[in-house]
Short mmCIF file of C-alpha atoms in Angstrom, two decimals:
data_model
loop_
_atom_site.label_atom_id
_atom_site.label_comp_id
_atom_site.label_asym_id
_atom_site.label_seq_id
_atom_site.Cartn_x
_atom_site.Cartn_y
_atom_site.Cartn_z
CA ASP A 750 286.13 209.98 204.47
CA ALA A 751 288.19 211.90 201.92
CA LEU A 752 286.19 210.45 199.04
CA VAL A 753 283.04 211.85 200.64
CA SER A 754 284.35 215.24 201.78
CA SER A 755 286.08 215.92 198.46
CA GLY A 756 282.93 215.21 196.48
CA LEU A 757 284.58 212.35 194.56
CA ARG A 758 281.99 209.84 195.75
CA ASP A 759 279.20 211.97 194.34
CA VAL A 760 280.72 211.96 190.87
CA GLY A 761 281.12 208.18 190.81
CA TYR A 762 284.24 207.17 192.77
CA GLU A 763 282.40 204.79 195.05
CA TYR A 764 284.64 201.73 195.33
CA VAL A 765 287.32 201.48 198.02
CA CYS A 766 289.43 198.53 196.91
CA LEU A 767 292.05 196.86 199.08
CA GLY A 768 295.03 195.34 197.31
CA THR A 769 297.14 192.46 198.52
CA CYS A 770 299.16 194.73 200.81
CA ARG A 771 298.91 197.74 203.04
CA ARG A 772 302.52 198.71 203.44
CA LEU A 773 303.23 200.13 206.90
CA THR A 774 306.99 199.80 206.82
CA PRO A 775 309.84 201.36 204.83
CA ARG A 776 310.84 199.65 201.62
CA LEU A 777 313.79 197.32 201.28
CA ILE A 778 313.64 196.04 204.84
CA THR A 779 314.41 192.56 206.09
CA PRO A 780 313.35 189.90 206.69
CA ARG A 781 311.12 189.69 203.62
CA LEU A 782 308.68 186.98 202.65
CA PRO A 783 310.32 184.44 200.33
CA GLY A 784 309.70 185.44 196.73
CA ALA A 785 308.02 188.77 197.47
CA ASP A 786 308.96 191.76 195.34
CA PRO A 787 311.31 193.77 197.63
CA VAL A 788 310.14 197.11 196.25
CA ALA A 789 306.45 196.57 195.70
CA GLY A 790 305.53 196.35 199.37
CA CYS A 791 304.59 193.24 201.42
CA GLU A 792 308.19 192.77 202.50
CA ARG A 793 307.08 191.43 205.87
CA ALA A 794 304.35 189.07 206.97
CA ASP A 795 302.56 191.95 208.75
CA ASP A 796 302.48 194.23 205.69
CA GLY A 797 299.44 192.55 204.15
CA VAL A 798 295.74 193.23 204.27
CA MET A 799 295.29 189.49 204.71
CA LEU A 800 297.44 187.18 206.80
CA VAL A 801 299.82 184.90 204.95
CA ASN A 802 298.03 181.72 206.05
CA ARG A 803 294.41 180.71 206.36
CA SER A 804 292.63 179.74 209.58
CA SER A 805 292.50 176.14 210.78
CA SER A 806 289.15 175.83 208.99
CA GLY A 807 290.61 177.20 205.76
CA GLU A 808 289.12 180.70 205.89
CA LEU A 809 290.87 183.90 204.86
CA ILE A 810 291.91 186.10 207.79
CA ALA A 811 292.22 189.86 207.57
CA ASP A 812 295.17 191.05 209.66
CA PRO A 813 293.62 191.51 213.15
CA ALA A 814 296.17 194.23 213.92
CA LYS A 815 294.47 196.36 211.26
CA PHE A 816 290.92 194.99 211.03
CA THR A 817 288.55 194.07 213.86
CA ASN A 818 288.52 190.37 214.72
CA GLY A 819 290.36 189.41 211.55
CA SER A 820 287.37 190.42 209.45
CA LEU A 821 286.60 193.17 206.95
CA ALA A 822 282.95 193.25 208.02
CA SER A 823 283.32 196.39 210.17
CA LEU A 824 285.03 198.20 207.31
CA GLY A 825 282.27 197.07 204.98
CA HIS A 826 279.60 198.43 207.34
CA TYR A 827 281.42 201.76 207.62
CA LEU A 828 281.77 202.15 203.87
CA HIS A 829 278.16 201.21 203.21
CA ALA A 830 277.00 203.73 205.80
CA HIS A 831 278.80 206.36 203.74
CA LYS A 832 277.34 205.06 200.46
CA LEU A 833 280.65 203.57 199.38
CA LYS A 834 281.53 200.01 198.32
CA LEU A 835 284.21 197.57 199.47
CA GLY A 836 286.60 195.81 197.11
CA VAL A 837 288.97 192.93 197.87
CA TYR A 838 291.84 191.20 196.09
CA SER A 839 292.87 187.58 195.70
CA SER A 840 294.33 185.32 193.03
CA GLY A 841 293.13 182.30 191.12
CA GLY A 842 296.28 180.42 192.10
CA THR A 843 297.59 178.81 195.24
CA GLY A 844 298.95 182.19 196.38
CA THR A 845 298.65 185.84 195.45
CA CYS A 846 301.42 187.73 193.68
CA MET A 847 302.65 188.82 197.11
CA LYS A 848 302.55 185.39 198.70
CA ARG A 849 299.25 185.62 200.55
CA ALA A 850 296.73 182.78 200.41
CA GLY A 851 295.17 182.39 196.95
CA SER A 852 291.64 181.26 196.17
CA PHE A 853 292.44 178.14 194.15
CA GLY A 854 290.55 175.26 195.77
CA HIS A 855 288.74 177.68 198.10
CA GLU A 856 286.38 179.33 195.61
CA ALA A 857 283.10 178.75 197.45
CA GLN A 858 284.65 179.36 200.86
CA ASP A 859 286.21 182.67 199.85
CA ALA A 860 283.10 183.87 198.03
CA ALA A 861 281.02 183.13 201.13
CA THR A 862 283.53 184.96 203.33
CA TRP A 863 283.48 188.02 201.09
CA ALA A 864 279.68 188.04 201.00
CA ARG A 865 279.59 187.84 204.80
CA TRP A 866 282.00 190.79 204.99
CA GLY A 867 279.78 192.86 202.69
CA VAL A 868 282.22 192.88 199.77
CA ASP A 869 281.00 194.55 196.58
CA TYR A 870 283.99 194.02 194.26
CA ALA A 871 286.43 191.13 193.93
CA LYS A 872 289.57 191.28 191.82
CA LEU A 873 291.06 187.88 191.10
CA ASP A 874 294.64 187.99 189.88
CA TRP A 875 296.47 185.14 188.11
CA CYS A 876 299.68 184.52 190.02
CA ASN A 877 300.53 180.91 190.90
CA ALA A 878 297.75 179.62 188.65
CA GLN A 879 297.15 175.87 188.46
CA GLU A 880 294.63 175.70 185.61
CA PRO A 881 293.89 177.57 182.37
CA ALA A 882 292.10 180.86 182.96
CA ARG A 883 289.13 179.74 180.91
CA THR A 884 288.74 176.72 183.21
CA TRP A 885 289.23 178.36 186.60
CA TYR A 886 287.50 181.73 186.40
CA PRO A 887 284.04 180.21 185.72
CA LYS A 888 284.44 178.32 189.01
CA MET A 889 284.79 181.62 190.86
CA GLN A 890 281.92 183.08 188.86
CA LYS A 891 279.70 180.23 190.03
CA ALA A 892 280.85 180.62 193.64
CA LEU A 893 280.19 184.36 193.67
CA ASN A 894 276.77 183.96 192.07
CA GLU A 895 275.78 181.32 194.60
CA THR A 896 276.27 183.77 197.48
CA GLY A 897 273.28 185.77 196.26
CA ARG A 898 275.20 189.00 196.75
CA HIS A 899 275.92 191.40 193.90
CA ILE A 900 279.72 191.37 193.71
CA PHE A 901 281.50 192.98 190.76
CA PHE A 902 283.82 190.28 189.40
CA ALA A 903 287.10 191.58 187.94
CA MET A 904 289.30 188.99 186.22
CA CYS A 905 292.98 189.84 186.08
CA GLU A 906 294.35 187.10 183.82
CA TRP A 907 296.77 189.50 182.07
CA GLY A 908 295.04 189.25 178.71
CA SER A 909 295.71 185.53 178.34
CA GLU A 910 293.73 183.05 176.25
CA ASP A 911 292.03 185.76 174.15
CA VAL A 912 289.92 186.63 177.18
CA TRP A 913 288.08 189.45 175.38
CA THR A 914 286.29 186.81 173.30
CA TRP A 915 284.79 185.00 176.32
CA GLY A 916 285.19 187.28 179.33
CA SER A 917 281.71 188.80 179.15
CA ALA A 918 280.13 185.38 179.81
CA VAL A 919 282.13 185.02 183.02
CA ALA A 920 282.91 188.36 184.65
CA ASN A 921 282.17 192.09 184.72
CA SER A 922 285.66 193.04 183.55
CA TRP A 923 288.78 191.33 182.28
CA ARG A 924 292.37 192.49 181.94
CA THR A 925 293.47 192.88 178.34
CA GLY A 926 297.21 192.79 179.03
CA PRO A 927 299.99 193.05 181.61
CA ASP A 928 300.34 195.61 184.41
CA ILE A 929 300.67 199.28 183.59
CA CYS A 930 303.94 201.12 184.23
CA SER A 931 304.43 204.80 184.81
CA TYR A 932 306.07 205.36 181.40
CA TRP A 933 304.58 206.39 178.08
CA THR A 934 306.17 203.47 176.27
CA THR A 935 308.39 200.60 177.37
CA ASN A 936 309.29 199.51 173.82
CA ASP A 937 309.07 195.93 175.13
CA THR A 938 312.55 196.25 176.59
CA LEU A 939 312.37 197.91 180.00
CA ASN A 940 310.28 195.37 181.84
CA PRO A 941 308.61 192.17 180.61
CA TYR A 942 305.89 192.41 183.27
CA CYS A 943 304.41 195.80 182.42
CA LYS A 944 303.59 198.16 179.56
CA GLY A 945 303.58 201.93 179.25
CA VAL A 946 300.43 204.05 179.00
CA GLY A 947 300.89 204.64 175.27
CA ASP A 948 301.55 200.95 174.66
CA ILE A 949 298.32 199.99 176.42
CA ILE A 950 296.26 202.56 174.54
CA GLN A 951 297.49 201.17 171.23
CA ASN A 952 297.00 197.57 172.30
CA ASN A 953 293.42 198.08 173.51
CA GLU A 954 292.15 199.81 170.37
CA GLN A 955 291.52 196.45 168.74
CA TYR A 956 289.29 195.18 171.56
CA TRP A 957 286.64 197.91 171.63
CA ARG A 958 283.96 195.72 170.05
CA TYR A 959 284.12 193.25 172.94
CA SER A 960 283.29 195.81 175.64
CA ALA A 961 279.66 196.56 176.51
CA PRO A 962 277.49 197.44 179.52
CA PHE A 963 278.15 195.01 182.39
CA GLY A 964 281.22 193.57 180.65
CA PHE A 965 284.30 195.74 180.22
CA ASN A 966 287.81 195.57 178.85
CA ASP A 967 290.20 196.46 181.68
CA PRO A 968 293.48 198.01 180.46
CA CYS A 969 294.75 198.30 184.08
CA PHE A 970 294.87 201.35 186.33
CA LEU A 971 294.69 204.97 185.28
CA VAL A 972 298.02 206.44 186.35
CA THR A 973 297.49 209.84 187.97
CA GLY A 974 299.69 211.91 190.25
CA SER A 975 302.53 209.43 190.17
CA ASN A 976 305.95 209.37 188.55
CA TYR A 977 307.31 206.16 190.02
CA THR A 978 309.26 203.57 188.09
CA HIS A 979 308.40 199.91 188.43
CA GLY A 980 310.17 198.17 191.27
CA SER A 981 311.79 195.54 189.09
CA ASP A 982 313.24 197.90 186.48
CA PRO A 983 316.93 197.14 186.03
CA PRO A 984 319.45 199.84 187.00
CA GLY A 985 320.40 201.98 184.03
CA SER A 986 317.34 200.88 182.05
CA GLY A 987 316.41 204.48 181.30
CA ALA A 988 312.99 204.14 182.92
CA ALA A 989 312.15 207.70 183.89
CA GLY A 990 308.42 207.62 184.50
CA LEU A 991 305.89 209.96 182.90
CA THR A 992 306.16 213.65 182.18
CA GLU A 993 303.45 215.99 183.50
CA ASP A 994 301.98 216.33 179.99
CA GLN A 995 301.85 212.58 179.54
#
């Protein structure tokens, strides 16, 4: 509703993308899911958009406490009625980065579920991967295409396997590196899992020739209005976020 009333939809902000979690509880609570990042959200089984486990028939289940009948279809209908588009998140491994069910081995089933829900955008992360990216992502490409629905396919393989050289034959976008952090530069020392805004700008300069209409380099999110530090930054690391100018 805010995207519409603010005018953002009319200037191109049309996708409403759900991540792996919708955090409803304070951070650093217990009990947490085994292996989940204690600061990134998803500390409890009921913090997710999707349930931790699949149905008895192997289908993904949206948390029925948040979404009607364990489905995102109603949300999809609502967004489409307002000329917006629905995005979902999963991973090409056995589980997502926050320990929800991954799409490995369920490519066709998940693609069909998303199409039935009216999904327009699917981001596939790379946590808990079982195969090389260049082997698995074409499987999801095939599954999505076979639904007959136009679904923007965003690969998030963290820039592995020189993806910029082959990504355009598989997906609509591909990640060219690790996650972004709310710093200007990490100097490769603050956190091995993310890079600062300045680092990413410098890294992506070399890939411009691989990006074209319908196939884009994805340097990760644009950081706006936030001065957080990454949840896994070590105490005393000096991570201070971005300045207003940055």
